[in-house]
Short mmCIF file of C-alpha atoms in Angstrom, two decimals:
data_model
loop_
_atom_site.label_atom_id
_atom_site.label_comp_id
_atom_site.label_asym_id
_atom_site.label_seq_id
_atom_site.Cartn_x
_atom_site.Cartn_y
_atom_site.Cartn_z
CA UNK A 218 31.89 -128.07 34.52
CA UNK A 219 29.84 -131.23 34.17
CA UNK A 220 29.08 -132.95 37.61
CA UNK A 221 30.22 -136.38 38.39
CA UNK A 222 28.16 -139.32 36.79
CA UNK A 223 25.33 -136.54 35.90
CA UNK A 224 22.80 -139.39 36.46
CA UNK A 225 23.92 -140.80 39.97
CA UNK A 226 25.28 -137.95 41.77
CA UNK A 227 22.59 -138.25 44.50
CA UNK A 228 24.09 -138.25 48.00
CA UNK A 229 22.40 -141.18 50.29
CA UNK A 230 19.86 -139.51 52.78
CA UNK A 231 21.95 -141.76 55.38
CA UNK A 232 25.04 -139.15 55.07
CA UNK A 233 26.16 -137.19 57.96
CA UNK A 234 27.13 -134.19 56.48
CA UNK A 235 31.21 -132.82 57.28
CA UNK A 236 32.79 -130.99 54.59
CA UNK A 237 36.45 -131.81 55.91
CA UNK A 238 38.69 -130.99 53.27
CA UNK A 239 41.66 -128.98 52.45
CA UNK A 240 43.19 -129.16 49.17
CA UNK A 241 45.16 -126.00 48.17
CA UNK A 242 43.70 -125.02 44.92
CA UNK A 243 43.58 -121.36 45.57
CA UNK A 244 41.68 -119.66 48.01
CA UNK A 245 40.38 -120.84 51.65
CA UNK A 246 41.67 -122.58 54.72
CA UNK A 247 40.15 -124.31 57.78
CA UNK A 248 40.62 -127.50 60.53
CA UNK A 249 42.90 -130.43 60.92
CA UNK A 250 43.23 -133.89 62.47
CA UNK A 251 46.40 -135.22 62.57
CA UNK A 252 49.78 -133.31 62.56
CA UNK A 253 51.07 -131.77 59.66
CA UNK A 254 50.24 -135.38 57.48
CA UNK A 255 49.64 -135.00 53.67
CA UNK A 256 47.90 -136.79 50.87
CA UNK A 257 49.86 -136.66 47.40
CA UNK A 258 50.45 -138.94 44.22
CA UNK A 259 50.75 -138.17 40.84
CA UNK A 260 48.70 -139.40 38.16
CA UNK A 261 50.65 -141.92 36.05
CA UNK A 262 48.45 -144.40 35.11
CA UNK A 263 45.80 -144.24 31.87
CA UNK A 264 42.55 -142.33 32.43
CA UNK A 265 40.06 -145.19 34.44
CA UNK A 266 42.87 -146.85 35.85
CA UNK A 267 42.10 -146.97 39.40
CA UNK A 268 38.69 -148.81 40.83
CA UNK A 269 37.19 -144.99 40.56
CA UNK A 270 37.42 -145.21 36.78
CA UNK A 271 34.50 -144.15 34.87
CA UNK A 272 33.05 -142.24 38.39
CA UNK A 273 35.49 -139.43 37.50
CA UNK A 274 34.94 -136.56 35.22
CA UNK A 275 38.62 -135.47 34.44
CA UNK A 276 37.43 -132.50 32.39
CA UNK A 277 39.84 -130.29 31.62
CA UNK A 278 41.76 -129.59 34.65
CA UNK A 279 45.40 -129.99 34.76
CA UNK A 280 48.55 -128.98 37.41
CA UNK A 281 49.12 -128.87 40.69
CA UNK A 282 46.96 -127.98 42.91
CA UNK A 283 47.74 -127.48 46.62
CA UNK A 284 45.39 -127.55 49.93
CA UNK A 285 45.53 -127.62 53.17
CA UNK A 286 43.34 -127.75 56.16
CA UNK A 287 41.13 -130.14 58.71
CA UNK A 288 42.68 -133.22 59.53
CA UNK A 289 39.28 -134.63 60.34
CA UNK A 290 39.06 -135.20 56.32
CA UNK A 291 42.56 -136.26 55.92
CA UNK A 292 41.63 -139.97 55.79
CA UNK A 293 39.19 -139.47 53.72
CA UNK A 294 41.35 -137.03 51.39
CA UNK A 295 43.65 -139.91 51.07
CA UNK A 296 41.82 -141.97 49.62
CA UNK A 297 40.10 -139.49 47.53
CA UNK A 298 43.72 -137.77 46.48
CA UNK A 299 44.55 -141.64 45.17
CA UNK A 300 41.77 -142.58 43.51
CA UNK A 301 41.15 -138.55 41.29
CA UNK A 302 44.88 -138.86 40.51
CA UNK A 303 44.70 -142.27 39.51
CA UNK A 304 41.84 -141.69 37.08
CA UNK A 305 43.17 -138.34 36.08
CA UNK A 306 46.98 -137.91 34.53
CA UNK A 307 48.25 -134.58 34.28
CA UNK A 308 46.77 -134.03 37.82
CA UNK A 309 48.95 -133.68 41.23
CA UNK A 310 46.94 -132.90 44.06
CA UNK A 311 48.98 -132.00 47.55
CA UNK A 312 46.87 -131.96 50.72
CA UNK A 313 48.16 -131.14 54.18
CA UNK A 314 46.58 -131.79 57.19
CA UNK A 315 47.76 -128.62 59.52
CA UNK A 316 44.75 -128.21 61.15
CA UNK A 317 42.05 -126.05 60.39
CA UNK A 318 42.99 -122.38 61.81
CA UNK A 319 46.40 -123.26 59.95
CA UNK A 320 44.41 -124.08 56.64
CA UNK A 321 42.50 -121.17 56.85
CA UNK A 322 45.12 -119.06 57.10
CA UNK A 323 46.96 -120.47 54.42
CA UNK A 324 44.37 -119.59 52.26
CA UNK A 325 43.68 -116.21 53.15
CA UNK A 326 47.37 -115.54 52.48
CA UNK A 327 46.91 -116.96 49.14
CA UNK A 328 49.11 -120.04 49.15
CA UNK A 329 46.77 -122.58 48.75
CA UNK A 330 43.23 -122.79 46.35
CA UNK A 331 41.18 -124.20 48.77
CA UNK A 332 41.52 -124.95 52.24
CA UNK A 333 39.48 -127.60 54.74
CA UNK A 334 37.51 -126.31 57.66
CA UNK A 335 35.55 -128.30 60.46
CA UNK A 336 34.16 -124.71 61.41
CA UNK A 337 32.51 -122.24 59.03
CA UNK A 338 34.41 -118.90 58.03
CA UNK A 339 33.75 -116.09 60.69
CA UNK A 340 32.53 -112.60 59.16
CA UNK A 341 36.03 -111.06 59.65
CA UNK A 342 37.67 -113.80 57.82
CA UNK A 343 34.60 -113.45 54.85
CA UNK A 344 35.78 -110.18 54.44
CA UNK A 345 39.38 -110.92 54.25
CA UNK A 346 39.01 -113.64 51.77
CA UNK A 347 38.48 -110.53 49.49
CA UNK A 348 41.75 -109.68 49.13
CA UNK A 349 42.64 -112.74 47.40
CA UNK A 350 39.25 -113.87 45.87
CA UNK A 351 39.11 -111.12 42.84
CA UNK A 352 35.62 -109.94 42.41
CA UNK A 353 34.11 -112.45 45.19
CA UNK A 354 34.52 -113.92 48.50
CA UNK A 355 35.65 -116.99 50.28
CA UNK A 356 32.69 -119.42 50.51
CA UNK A 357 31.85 -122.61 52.76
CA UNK A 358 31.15 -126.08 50.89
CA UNK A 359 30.16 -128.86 53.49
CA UNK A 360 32.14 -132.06 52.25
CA UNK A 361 32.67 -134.32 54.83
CA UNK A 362 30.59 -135.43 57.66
CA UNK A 363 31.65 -137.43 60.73
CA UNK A 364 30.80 -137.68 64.38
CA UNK A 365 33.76 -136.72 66.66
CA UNK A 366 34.14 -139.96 69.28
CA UNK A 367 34.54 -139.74 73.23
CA UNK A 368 37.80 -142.62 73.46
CA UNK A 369 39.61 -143.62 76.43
CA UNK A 370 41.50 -146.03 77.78
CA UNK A 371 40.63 -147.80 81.31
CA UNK A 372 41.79 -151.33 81.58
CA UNK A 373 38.91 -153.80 82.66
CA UNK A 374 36.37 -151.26 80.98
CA UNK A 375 34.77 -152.27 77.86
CA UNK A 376 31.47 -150.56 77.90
CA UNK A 377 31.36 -147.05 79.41
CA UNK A 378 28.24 -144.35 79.40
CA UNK A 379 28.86 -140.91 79.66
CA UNK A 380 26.66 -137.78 79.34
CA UNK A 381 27.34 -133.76 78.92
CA UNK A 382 27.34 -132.42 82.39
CA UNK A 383 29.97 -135.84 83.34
CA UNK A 384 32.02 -134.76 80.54
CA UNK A 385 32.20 -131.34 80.97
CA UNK A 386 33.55 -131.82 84.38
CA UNK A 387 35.89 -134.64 83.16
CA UNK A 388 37.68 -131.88 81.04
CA UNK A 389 37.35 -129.50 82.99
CA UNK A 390 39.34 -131.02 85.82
CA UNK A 391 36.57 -131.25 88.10
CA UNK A 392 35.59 -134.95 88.01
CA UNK A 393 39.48 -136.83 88.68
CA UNK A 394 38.71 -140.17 89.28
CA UNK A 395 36.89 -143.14 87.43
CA UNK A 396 35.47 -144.40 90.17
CA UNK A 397 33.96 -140.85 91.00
CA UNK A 398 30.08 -141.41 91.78
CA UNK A 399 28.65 -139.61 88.68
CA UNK A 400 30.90 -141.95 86.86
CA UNK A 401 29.43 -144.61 88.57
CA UNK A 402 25.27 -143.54 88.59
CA UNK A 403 25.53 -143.88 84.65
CA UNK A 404 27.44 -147.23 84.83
CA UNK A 405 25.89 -149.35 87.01
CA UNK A 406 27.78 -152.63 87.53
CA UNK A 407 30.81 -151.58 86.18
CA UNK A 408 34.01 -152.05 88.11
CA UNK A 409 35.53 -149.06 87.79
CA UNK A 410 39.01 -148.44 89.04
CA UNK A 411 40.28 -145.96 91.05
CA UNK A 412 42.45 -144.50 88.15
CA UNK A 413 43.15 -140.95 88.09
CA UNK A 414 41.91 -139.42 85.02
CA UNK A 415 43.97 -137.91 82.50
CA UNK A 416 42.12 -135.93 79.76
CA UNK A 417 43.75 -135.16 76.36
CA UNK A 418 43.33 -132.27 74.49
CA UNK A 419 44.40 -130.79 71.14
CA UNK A 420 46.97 -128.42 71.08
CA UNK A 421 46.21 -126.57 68.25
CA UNK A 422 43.39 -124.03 66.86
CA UNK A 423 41.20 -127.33 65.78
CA UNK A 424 37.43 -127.58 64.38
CA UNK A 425 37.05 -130.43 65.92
CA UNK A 426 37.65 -128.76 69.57
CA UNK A 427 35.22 -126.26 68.39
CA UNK A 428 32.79 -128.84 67.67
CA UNK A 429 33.25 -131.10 70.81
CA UNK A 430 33.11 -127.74 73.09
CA UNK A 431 30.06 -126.67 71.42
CA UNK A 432 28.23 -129.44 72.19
CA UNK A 433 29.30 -128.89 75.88
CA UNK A 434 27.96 -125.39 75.87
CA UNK A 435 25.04 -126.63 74.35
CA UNK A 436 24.14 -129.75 76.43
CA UNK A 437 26.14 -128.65 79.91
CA UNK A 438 26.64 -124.33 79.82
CA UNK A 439 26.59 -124.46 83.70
CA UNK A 440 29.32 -127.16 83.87
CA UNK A 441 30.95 -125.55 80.58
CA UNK A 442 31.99 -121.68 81.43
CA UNK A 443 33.52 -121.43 78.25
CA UNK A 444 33.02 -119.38 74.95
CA UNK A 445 34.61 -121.67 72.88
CA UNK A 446 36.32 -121.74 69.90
CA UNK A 447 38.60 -123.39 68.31
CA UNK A 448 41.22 -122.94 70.80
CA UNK A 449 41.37 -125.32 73.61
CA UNK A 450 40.24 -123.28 76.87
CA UNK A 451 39.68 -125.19 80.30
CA UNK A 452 42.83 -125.45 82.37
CA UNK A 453 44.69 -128.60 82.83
CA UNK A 454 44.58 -131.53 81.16
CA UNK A 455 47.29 -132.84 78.57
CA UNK A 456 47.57 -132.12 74.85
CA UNK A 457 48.28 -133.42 71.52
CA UNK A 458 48.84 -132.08 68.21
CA UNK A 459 46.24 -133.31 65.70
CA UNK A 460 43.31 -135.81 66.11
CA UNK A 461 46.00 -138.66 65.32
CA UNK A 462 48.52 -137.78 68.22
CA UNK A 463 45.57 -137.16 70.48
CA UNK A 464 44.35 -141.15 69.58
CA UNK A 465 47.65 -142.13 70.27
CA UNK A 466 48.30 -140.52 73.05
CA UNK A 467 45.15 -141.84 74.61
CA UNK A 468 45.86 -145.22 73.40
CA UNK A 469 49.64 -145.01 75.47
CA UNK A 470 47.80 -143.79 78.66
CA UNK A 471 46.22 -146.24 81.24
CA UNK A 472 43.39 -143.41 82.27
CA UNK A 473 43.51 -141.44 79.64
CA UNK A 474 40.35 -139.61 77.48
CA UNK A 475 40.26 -137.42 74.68
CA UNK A 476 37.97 -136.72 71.70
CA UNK A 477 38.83 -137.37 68.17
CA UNK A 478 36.70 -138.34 64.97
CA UNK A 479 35.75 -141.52 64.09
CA UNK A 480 38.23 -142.94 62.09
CA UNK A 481 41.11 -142.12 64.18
CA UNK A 482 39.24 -144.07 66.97
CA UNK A 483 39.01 -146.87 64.21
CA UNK A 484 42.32 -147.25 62.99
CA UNK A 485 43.93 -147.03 66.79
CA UNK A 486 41.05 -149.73 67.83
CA UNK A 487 40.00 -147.91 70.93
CA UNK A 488 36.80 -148.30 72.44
CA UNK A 489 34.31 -145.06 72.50
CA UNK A 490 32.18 -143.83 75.32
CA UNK A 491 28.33 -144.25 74.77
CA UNK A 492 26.28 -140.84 75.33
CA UNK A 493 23.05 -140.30 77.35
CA UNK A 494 21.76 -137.96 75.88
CA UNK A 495 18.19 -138.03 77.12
CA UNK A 496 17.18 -140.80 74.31
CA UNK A 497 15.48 -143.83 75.77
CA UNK A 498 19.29 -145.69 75.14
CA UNK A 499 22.56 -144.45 75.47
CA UNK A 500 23.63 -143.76 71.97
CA UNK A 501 26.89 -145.05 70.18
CA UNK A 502 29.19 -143.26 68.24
CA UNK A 503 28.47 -144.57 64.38
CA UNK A 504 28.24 -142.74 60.83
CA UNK A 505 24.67 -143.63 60.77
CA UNK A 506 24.25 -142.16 64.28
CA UNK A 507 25.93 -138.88 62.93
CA UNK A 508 24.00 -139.03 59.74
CA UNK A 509 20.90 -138.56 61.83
CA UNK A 510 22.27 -135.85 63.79
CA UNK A 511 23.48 -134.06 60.82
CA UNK A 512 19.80 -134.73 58.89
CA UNK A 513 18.91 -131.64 61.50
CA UNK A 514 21.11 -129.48 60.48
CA UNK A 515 19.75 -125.91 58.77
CA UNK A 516 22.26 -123.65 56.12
CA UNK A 517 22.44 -120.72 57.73
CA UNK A 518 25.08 -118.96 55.24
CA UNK A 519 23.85 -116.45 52.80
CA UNK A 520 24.42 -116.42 48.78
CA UNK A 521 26.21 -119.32 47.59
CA UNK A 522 27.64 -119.87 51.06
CA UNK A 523 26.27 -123.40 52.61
CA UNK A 524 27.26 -123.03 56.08
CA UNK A 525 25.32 -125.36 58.36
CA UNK A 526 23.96 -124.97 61.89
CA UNK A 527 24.26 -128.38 64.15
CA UNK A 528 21.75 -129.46 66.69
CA UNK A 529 23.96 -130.06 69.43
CA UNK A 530 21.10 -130.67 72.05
CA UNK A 531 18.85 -133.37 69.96
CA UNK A 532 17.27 -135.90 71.86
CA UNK A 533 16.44 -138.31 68.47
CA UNK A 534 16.46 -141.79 69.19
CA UNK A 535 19.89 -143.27 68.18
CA UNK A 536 21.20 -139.68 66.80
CA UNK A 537 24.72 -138.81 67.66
CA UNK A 538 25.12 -134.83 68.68
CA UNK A 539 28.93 -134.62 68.80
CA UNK A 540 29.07 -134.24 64.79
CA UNK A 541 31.17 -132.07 62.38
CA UNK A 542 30.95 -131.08 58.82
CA UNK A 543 34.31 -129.98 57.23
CA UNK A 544 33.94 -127.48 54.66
CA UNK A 545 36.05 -126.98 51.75
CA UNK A 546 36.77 -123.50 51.48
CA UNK A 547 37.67 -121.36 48.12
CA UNK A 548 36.81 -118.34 46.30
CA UNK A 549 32.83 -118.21 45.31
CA UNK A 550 34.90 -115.66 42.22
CA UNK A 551 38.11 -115.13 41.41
CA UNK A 552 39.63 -118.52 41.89
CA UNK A 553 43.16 -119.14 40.38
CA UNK A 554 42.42 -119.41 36.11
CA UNK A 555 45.23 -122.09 36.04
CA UNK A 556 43.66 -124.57 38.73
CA UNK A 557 40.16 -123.37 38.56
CA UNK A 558 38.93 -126.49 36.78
CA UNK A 559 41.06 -128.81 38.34
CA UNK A 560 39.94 -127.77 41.31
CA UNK A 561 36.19 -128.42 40.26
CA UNK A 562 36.89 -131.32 38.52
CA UNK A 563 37.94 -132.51 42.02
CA UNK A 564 35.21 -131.01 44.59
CA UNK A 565 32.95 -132.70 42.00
CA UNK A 566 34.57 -136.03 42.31
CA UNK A 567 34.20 -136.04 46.16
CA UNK A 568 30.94 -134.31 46.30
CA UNK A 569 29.87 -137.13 44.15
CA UNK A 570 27.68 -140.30 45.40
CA UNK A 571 30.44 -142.50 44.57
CA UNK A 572 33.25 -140.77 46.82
CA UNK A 573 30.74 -140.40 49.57
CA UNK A 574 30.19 -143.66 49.89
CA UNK A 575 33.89 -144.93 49.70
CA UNK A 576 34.66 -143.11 53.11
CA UNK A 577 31.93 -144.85 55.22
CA UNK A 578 34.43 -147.77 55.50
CA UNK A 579 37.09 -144.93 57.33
CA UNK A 580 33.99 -143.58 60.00
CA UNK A 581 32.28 -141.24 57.68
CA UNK A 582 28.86 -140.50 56.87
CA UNK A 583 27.67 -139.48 53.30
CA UNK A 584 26.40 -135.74 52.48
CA UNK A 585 22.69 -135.70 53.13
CA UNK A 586 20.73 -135.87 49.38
CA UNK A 587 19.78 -132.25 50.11
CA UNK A 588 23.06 -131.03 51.28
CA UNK A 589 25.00 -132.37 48.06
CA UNK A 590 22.34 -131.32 45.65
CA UNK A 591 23.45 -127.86 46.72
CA UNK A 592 26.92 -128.55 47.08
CA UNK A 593 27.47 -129.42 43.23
CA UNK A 594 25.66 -126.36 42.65
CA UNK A 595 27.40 -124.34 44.05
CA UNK A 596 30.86 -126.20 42.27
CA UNK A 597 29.32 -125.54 39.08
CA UNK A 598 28.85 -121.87 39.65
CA UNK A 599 32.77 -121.47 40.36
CA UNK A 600 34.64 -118.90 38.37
#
């Protein structure tokens, strides 16, 4: 399968690295973001018709092909959904945002091709992905990087600094008020009210709760007596369904915090909390912050598995630590025949420099140059 524009498929060293996506081509499942949303259109239009045209290699992939997954990447697969199927008749592409434990699942059952995960595959589910990957094994592709935002809603508050242990105890019921004196040591000057607090949560199995309770067992384990996961585990609390409901729900509630990615914080125009993170300036929540978050990252999967291992504790000037890569997961061998190159005509479209860099505009950073290198690799070596 040829790569996307062969000659300017390099991925921007600015990218924060999240492989976020879901689309059921045949074989793997992981997060979500918003509840149950999809991405679909059907190519009608002439080959090049769309402002992607002549950035997409069509090849010769044809069909449906269905995913599901992360709705961290479901903005992003939106946009990418429209502009592949614009550029490429003959192609319907159907992606679901469930949620990543959902996607996962989907996969491993064998309903979808690939699936979108904001948390790589566990061993167990490795060696499940047998069953339906003839011959191979379900592999991680990193896809879509973005950092996962700390929003709230206080009235009068405009500027607010939080760090790990403060949040830890803000979702973990311990810190109640905004007004509370750790609250008010980071924010000097601020009038804070003497709101309750009402933290928001997501409901369901989520990579991006596994991500933002990492980096609280990371940066706060004594405030954090958690093991994490990507089920929600403190007690208390409210919760949402899906990144999306969780911005909303925050946006409706005079008090209210939650965690989200980016682009949800974005398109609900809420402010985000600044971190201290031991840097010498509270750091804000950005896709270039993320980017340099992500640059630390190390692959820690084996074979053509890409996996990557976040620093949740860095202390780099201006670097965001409350990052996630969604990965596209699918077979490594044994991938559907009928949507195999479809399906690779697609990853190569989004893994491509192009695509990367038409979702900064939605709160996403571009694949590291390293990162993608390997990442279109590892496309072309699907069978």
């Amino acid at each position: 399968m040829k790569l996307l524009r062969k000659n300017g498929l390099r991925a921007t060293a600015l990218g924060a690295l999240a492989v976020s996506g879901a689309l059921v081509l045949t074989a793997c499942g992981s997060d979500d973001n918003s509840s149950g949303s999809s991405a679909s259109a059907s190519a009608s239009g002439p080959a090049g018709a769309s402002q992607a045209a002549g950035s997409v290699d069509c090849g010769k992939g044809s069909g449906n092909l269905l995913a599901s997954g992360s709705t961290a990447q479901q903005n992003a697969m939106d946009q990418w959904v429209k502009n592949f199927m614009q550029s490429c008749s003959g192609t319907q592409i159907n992606y679901k945002g469930i949620g990543s434990g959902a996607g996962v699942q989907q996969f491993l059952q064998g309903q979808t091709a690939f699936a979108g995960s904001d948390s790589p595959l566990k061993p167990e589910q490795i060696t499940q992905s047998k069953k339906v990957c003839s011959g191979g094994q379900a592999i991680d592709l990193p896809m879509v990087g973005g950092p996962i935002s700390v929003i709230y809603n206080v009235p009068g508050v405009d500027n607010l600094t939080l760090d790990a242990p403060t949040l830890a105890k803000i979702f973990n019921s311990k810190i109640t008020k905004w007004n509370d004196p750790a609250i008010a040591k980071l924010n000097p000057g601020a009038k804070l009210p003497a709101t309750a607090i009402q933290p928001f949560h997501r409901s369901d199995d989520s990579g991006t709760t596994d991500n933002f309770t990492k980096y609280l067992i990371a940066a706060a384990k004594s405030d954090w007596p958690f093991s994490g996961g990507q089920t929600w585990q403190a007690k208390g609390g409210q919760s949402a369904q899906g990144s999306a409901n969780v911005a909303s729900q925050v946006k409706q509630t005079a008090g209210a915090i939650g965690y989200a990615e980016l682009s949800y914080a974005n398109s609900n125009q809420l402010p985000t909390v600044q971190l201290n993170t031991g840097a010498s300036a509270p750091v804000k929540v950005s896709a270039d912050s993320a980017s340099k978050a992500i640059a630390d990252a190390k692959v820690v999967g084996t074979g053509g598995d890409l996996a990557l291992q976040l620093n949740y504790t860095t202390k780099a000037e201006g670097a965001w630590p409350i990052t996630l890569v969604t990965n596209e997961i699918l077979c490594d061998k044994g991938n559907k025949a009928a949507t195999l190159d479809a399906t690779k005509s697609f990853l190569n479209y989004i893994a491509s420099d192009d695509a990367q860099k038409q979702i900064t505009s939605l709160g996403y950073a571009p694949l590291p140059d390293n990162i993608a290198t390997q990442v279109r690799t590892a496309i072309g070596s699907l069978s």
